[in-house]
Coordinates of C-alpha atoms and ligand atoms in Angstrom, one line a residue:
M1 CA -40.1 -66.7 11.5
R2 CA -41.3 -63.9 14.9
M3 CA -43.2 -66.1 17.6
I4 CA -43.9 -66.2 21.6
L5 CA -44.6 -68.8 23.3
V6 CA -47.2 -68.6 26.9
G7 CA -47.2 -71.0 29.0
P8 CA -48.1 -71.4 32.9
P9 CA -44.8 -71.2 34.4
G10 CA -43.4 -75.0 33.5
A11 CA -45.3 -75.9 30.8
G12 CA -41.3 -76.0 29.3
K13 CA -41.1 -73.0 27.9
G14 CA -37.8 -72.2 28.0
T15 CA -37.4 -76.2 26.9
Q16 CA -39.2 -75.6 23.2
A17 CA -37.0 -72.1 23.1
K18 CA -33.9 -73.9 23.6
R19 CA -34.3 -77.0 20.7
I20 CA -36.2 -74.6 18.6
T21 CA -33.5 -71.6 18.5
E22 CA -31.1 -75.0 18.0
R23 CA -33.4 -75.8 14.8
L24 CA -34.0 -72.0 13.5
G25 CA -30.8 -70.7 14.7
I26 CA -33.7 -67.9 15.7
P27 CA -32.5 -66.2 19.6
Q28 CA -34.6 -67.6 23.0
I29 CA -35.8 -64.0 24.4
S30 CA -36.4 -65.0 28.0
T31 CA -36.8 -62.0 29.9
G32 CA -36.9 -64.4 33.8
D33 CA -33.4 -65.4 32.7
M34 CA -32.5 -62.0 31.7
F35 CA -34.0 -60.8 35.6
R36 CA -32.3 -63.6 37.3
A37 CA -29.0 -63.3 34.8
A38 CA -29.1 -59.0 36.4
V39 CA -29.7 -60.4 40.1
K40 CA -26.9 -62.9 40.2
D41 CA -24.8 -59.7 38.7
G42 CA -25.8 -57.7 41.7
T43 CA -27.8 -54.9 40.0
E44 CA -29.8 -51.8 41.1
M45 CA -32.7 -53.6 38.5
G46 CA -31.3 -56.9 39.9
L47 CA -32.6 -56.9 44.2
K48 CA -35.7 -54.5 42.9
A49 CA -36.7 -57.6 40.5
K50 CA -35.8 -60.2 43.2
E51 CA -38.9 -59.7 45.5
Y52 CA -40.9 -59.9 42.4
M53 CA -39.9 -62.5 42.0
D54 CA -39.4 -64.5 45.2
K55 CA -43.2 -63.9 45.4
G56 CA -44.5 -65.1 42.6
A57 CA -45.2 -61.4 41.3
L58 CA -45.0 -59.7 37.9
I59 CA -41.8 -57.5 37.8
P60 CA -43.7 -54.0 37.0
D61 CA -44.7 -53.7 33.3
E62 CA -42.5 -50.8 32.4
V63 CA -39.4 -52.3 33.4
V64 CA -40.3 -55.5 31.8
I65 CA -40.8 -53.2 28.1
G66 CA -38.0 -51.1 28.3
V67 CA -35.2 -53.8 29.1
V68 CA -37.3 -56.2 26.2
K69 CA -36.6 -53.1 24.0
E70 CA -33.3 -52.4 24.3
R71 CA -32.8 -57.0 23.5
L72 CA -35.1 -57.1 20.4
S73 CA -33.3 -53.9 19.1
K74 CA -30.2 -55.9 19.1
P75 CA -29.3 -57.6 15.3
D76 CA -29.6 -61.4 16.6
C77 CA -32.8 -60.3 16.3
A78 CA -33.3 -58.7 13.0
K79 CA -34.3 -61.9 10.4
G80 CA -36.5 -63.9 13.6
F81 CA -37.2 -63.9 17.6
I82 CA -38.7 -66.4 20.0
L83 CA -40.2 -64.8 22.8
D84 CA -40.3 -67.3 26.0
G85 CA -42.3 -65.9 28.9
F86 CA -43.0 -61.5 27.3
P87 CA -45.9 -60.1 26.9
R88 CA -47.0 -61.7 30.2
T89 CA -49.9 -58.4 30.6
L90 CA -52.2 -57.0 28.4
A91 CA -49.8 -53.8 28.3
Q92 CA -46.7 -56.7 27.9
A93 CA -49.1 -57.7 25.0
S94 CA -50.0 -53.5 23.6
A95 CA -46.3 -52.6 23.7
L96 CA -44.7 -54.9 21.8
D97 CA -47.6 -54.5 19.4
N98 CA -46.7 -50.6 19.7
L99 CA -43.2 -51.5 19.0
L100 CA -44.0 -54.1 16.4
K101 CA -45.3 -51.7 14.1
E102 CA -42.5 -48.8 14.8
I103 CA -39.8 -51.3 12.8
G104 CA -41.8 -52.4 10.6
T105 CA -42.8 -55.6 11.0
A106 CA -45.0 -58.0 13.1
I107 CA -45.4 -61.4 15.2
D108 CA -45.7 -64.5 12.4
H109 CA -47.1 -67.2 15.9
V110 CA -48.5 -66.9 19.4
V111 CA -48.0 -71.0 20.4
V112 CA -49.6 -71.4 23.9
I113 CA -48.7 -74.8 26.4
D114 CA -51.2 -76.5 27.8
V115 CA -50.3 -78.3 30.7
P116 CA -52.5 -79.0 33.9
D117 CA -51.6 -77.1 37.4
D118 CA -51.0 -80.3 39.1
D119 CA -48.3 -81.4 36.9
L120 CA -46.4 -78.3 36.8
V121 CA -45.9 -78.4 40.9
R122 CA -44.0 -81.8 39.7
R123 CA -42.1 -80.3 36.7
L124 CA -40.7 -77.1 39.0
S125 CA -40.1 -79.6 42.2
G126 CA -37.8 -81.3 39.7
R127 CA -36.3 -79.0 37.7
R128 CA -32.2 -78.7 38.3
T129 CA -30.0 -76.2 35.6
C130 CA -27.4 -75.4 34.9
R131 CA -25.4 -72.4 36.6
N132 CA -22.8 -72.1 33.3
C133 CA -24.7 -72.9 30.2
G134 CA -28.2 -73.2 31.6
F135 CA -30.1 -76.1 29.8
M136 CA -32.3 -77.5 32.4
Y137 CA -33.2 -81.0 33.7
H138 CA -36.0 -83.0 35.4
I139 CA -34.4 -85.3 38.4
E140 CA -37.5 -87.4 37.6
F141 CA -37.6 -86.3 33.9
N142 CA -35.2 -85.9 32.2
P143 CA -31.9 -86.3 34.9
P144 CA -28.2 -85.3 33.9
K145 CA -26.2 -88.4 33.6
K146 CA -24.4 -87.6 37.2
P147 CA -26.5 -85.5 39.9
G148 CA -25.9 -81.7 40.0
I149 CA -23.8 -82.7 37.0
C150 CA -24.1 -80.8 33.3
D151 CA -24.0 -83.4 31.6
R152 CA -22.9 -80.8 28.3
C153 CA -20.4 -78.3 30.3
G154 CA -20.0 -79.7 33.1
G155 CA -21.3 -77.2 35.2
E156 CA -23.6 -77.5 38.1
L157 CA -27.4 -77.7 38.1
Y158 CA -28.4 -75.9 41.1
Q159 CA -32.6 -75.3 42.3
R160 CA -33.8 -71.6 41.4
D161 CA -34.7 -69.9 44.0
D162 CA -38.4 -69.7 43.1
D163 CA -38.5 -73.6 42.9
K164 CA -40.4 -73.9 46.2
E165 CA -44.1 -74.9 46.7
E166 CA -45.9 -72.2 47.8
T167 CA -43.8 -69.6 44.8
I168 CA -45.0 -72.1 42.7
R169 CA -48.8 -71.8 44.1
N170 CA -48.7 -67.8 43.7
R171 CA -47.2 -68.5 40.1
L172 CA -49.9 -70.1 38.9
K173 CA -52.0 -67.5 39.9
T174 CA -50.5 -64.8 39.0
Y175 CA -50.4 -67.0 35.4
H176 CA -54.1 -67.2 35.6
A177 CA -55.1 -63.8 36.3
Q178 CA -52.2 -61.6 34.7
T179 CA -51.4 -63.9 31.1
E180 CA -54.2 -65.4 29.8
P181 CA -56.3 -62.5 29.0
I182 CA -53.2 -62.1 26.3
V183 CA -54.8 -65.5 24.9
E184 CA -58.3 -64.3 23.3
F185 CA -55.6 -60.5 22.5
Y186 CA -54.1 -62.9 20.1
S187 CA -56.8 -65.2 18.8
S188 CA -58.7 -62.6 17.8
K189 CA -55.7 -61.4 16.0
G190 CA -55.4 -65.2 14.0
L191 CA -51.9 -65.7 16.1
V192 CA -52.8 -68.4 18.4
R193 CA -52.2 -72.3 18.0
K194 CA -52.7 -74.5 20.7
I195 CA -50.5 -77.3 21.7
D196 CA -51.1 -80.0 24.0
G197 CA -47.4 -80.0 26.2
T198 CA -48.6 -83.3 29.0
G199 CA -47.0 -85.2 26.3
S200 CA -43.0 -85.8 25.8
M201 CA -40.4 -82.9 25.4
E202 CA -40.2 -84.8 22.1
E203 CA -43.9 -84.8 21.2
V204 CA -44.5 -80.9 21.7
E205 CA -42.0 -80.1 19.8
K206 CA -42.9 -82.4 17.3
A207 CA -46.8 -80.8 18.2
I208 CA -45.0 -77.1 18.1
E209 CA -43.4 -77.9 14.1
K210 CA -46.3 -78.6 12.7
E211 CA -47.9 -75.5 14.6
I212 CA -45.5 -73.5 13.2
G213 CA -44.8 -75.4 9.6
A214 CA -41.3 -74.8 10.4
Ligands
AP5_301 P1 -40.4 -67.2 33.9 O1 -38.5 -67.4 34.3 O2 -40.5 -67.0 33.2 O3 -40.3 -67.9 35.4 P2 -41.7 -69.3 34.9 O4 -43.6 -68.7 33.3 O5 -42.3 -69.3 35.9 O6 -41.5 -69.8 33.7 P3 -40.1 -71.3 34.2 O7 -39.3 -71.0 33.6 O8 -40.1 -71.8 35.4 O9 -40.8 -72.8 33.2 P4 -40.8 -73.0 31.1 O10 -42.1 -72.9 31.3 O11 -40.2 -71.9 30.4 O12 -40.9 -74.0 31.8 P5 -39.1 -75.5 32.3 O13 -38.9 -75.2 30.5 O14 -37.9 -74.5 32.8 O15 -40.4 -65.7 35.2 C1 -39.7 -65.8 36.6 C2 -40.0 -64.1 37.6 O16 -39.6 -64.0 36.4 C3 -41.8 -64.4 37.0 O17 -42.2 -65.3 37.9 C4 -41.5 -62.4 37.4 O18 -41.1 -62.7 38.5 C5 -40.7 -62.4 36.9 N1 -40.6 -61.8 35.6 C6 -40.3 -62.7 33.6 N2 -40.6 -62.5 32.4 C7 -41.8 -61.6 33.4 C8 -42.5 -60.6 32.5 N3 -42.8 -60.1 30.6 N4 -43.4 -59.5 33.1 C9 -43.4 -59.2 34.1 N5 -42.9 -60.3 34.9 C10 -41.5 -60.9 34.6 O19 -39.8 -76.0 32.4 C11 -39.9 -76.7 33.2 C12 -39.0 -77.9 33.9 O20 -40.2 -79.4 33.6 C13 -37.8 -78.6 33.7 O21 -37.3 -79.6 34.7 C14 -37.6 -79.6 32.2 O22 -37.1 -80.2 32.4 C15 -39.7 -80.6 32.9 N6 -40.2 -80.1 31.0 C16 -40.0 -79.6 30.4 N7 -41.0 -80.5 28.9 C17 -40.8 -81.1 29.8 C18 -42.1 -82.4 29.5 N8 -42.9 -82.5 28.0 N9 -42.2 -83.1 29.9 C19 -41.7 -83.9 31.3 N10 -41.2 -82.4 32.3 C20 -40.6 -82.0 31.1
MG302 MG1 -38.1 -71.2 31.3
ZN303 ZN1 -24.2 -76.8 31.1

């Protein structure tokens, strides 16, 4: 199964990708997580990426495409993958198309998770992420048993730098202007499965399962 999760910031791409990964045993490829790891490691790419991320803007296409190309060539992607947050521009979508053509494969499903902007601000301002295992919580919708501590591994929970209200608004603008056009690109190929992302995490998971038949 080769699938793409598309949706505005806070739609639940990461939450659902982690569930599908556990169910189907294929890797989650989150470009956001990869760039946050580079920022944490203090690499040159990380330092540059942080400037864009802190503004809620997109990292230049050529940088992102290079990173994804390398990641998709790893052996764990041979049986499939879930792309979370990539592609995010038409240029990235067509680069991915070419890349997959070269290796004789293609995308099976493009799952578009739809959530209204007002709900997204609430979701993102309450999000907390485990520094150790990356598991995500929400202080209201999915709180950890002990505040600030991960239920799964005891790691420390933190708030992402780009989850400030002003940056969230910019990320939403960027999504509508630069990423939404890829939905039309994939619609014309008959790959788009639209999901109502406003239900509970379990309801959204069931809806995705139904659409992708797995
Ligand atoms: P990225 O990390 O991809 O962030 P994003 O797209 O803004 O999306 P998020 O990770 O914030 O949200 P999500 O949809 O994963 O939601 P989540 O499951 O966490 O990108 C960050 C930055 O990196 C970009 O701004 C850009 O600068 C750069 N970048 C990354 N990829 C790039 C690319 N391809 N090209 C260029 N630049 C790139 O859920 C959110 C919260 O809601 C959580 O607290 C969760 O618990 C809760 N929640 C989830 N589902 C539900 C539900 N059903 N009901 C209630 N609460 C829910
Ligand atoms: Mg995410
Ligand atoms: Zn953890």
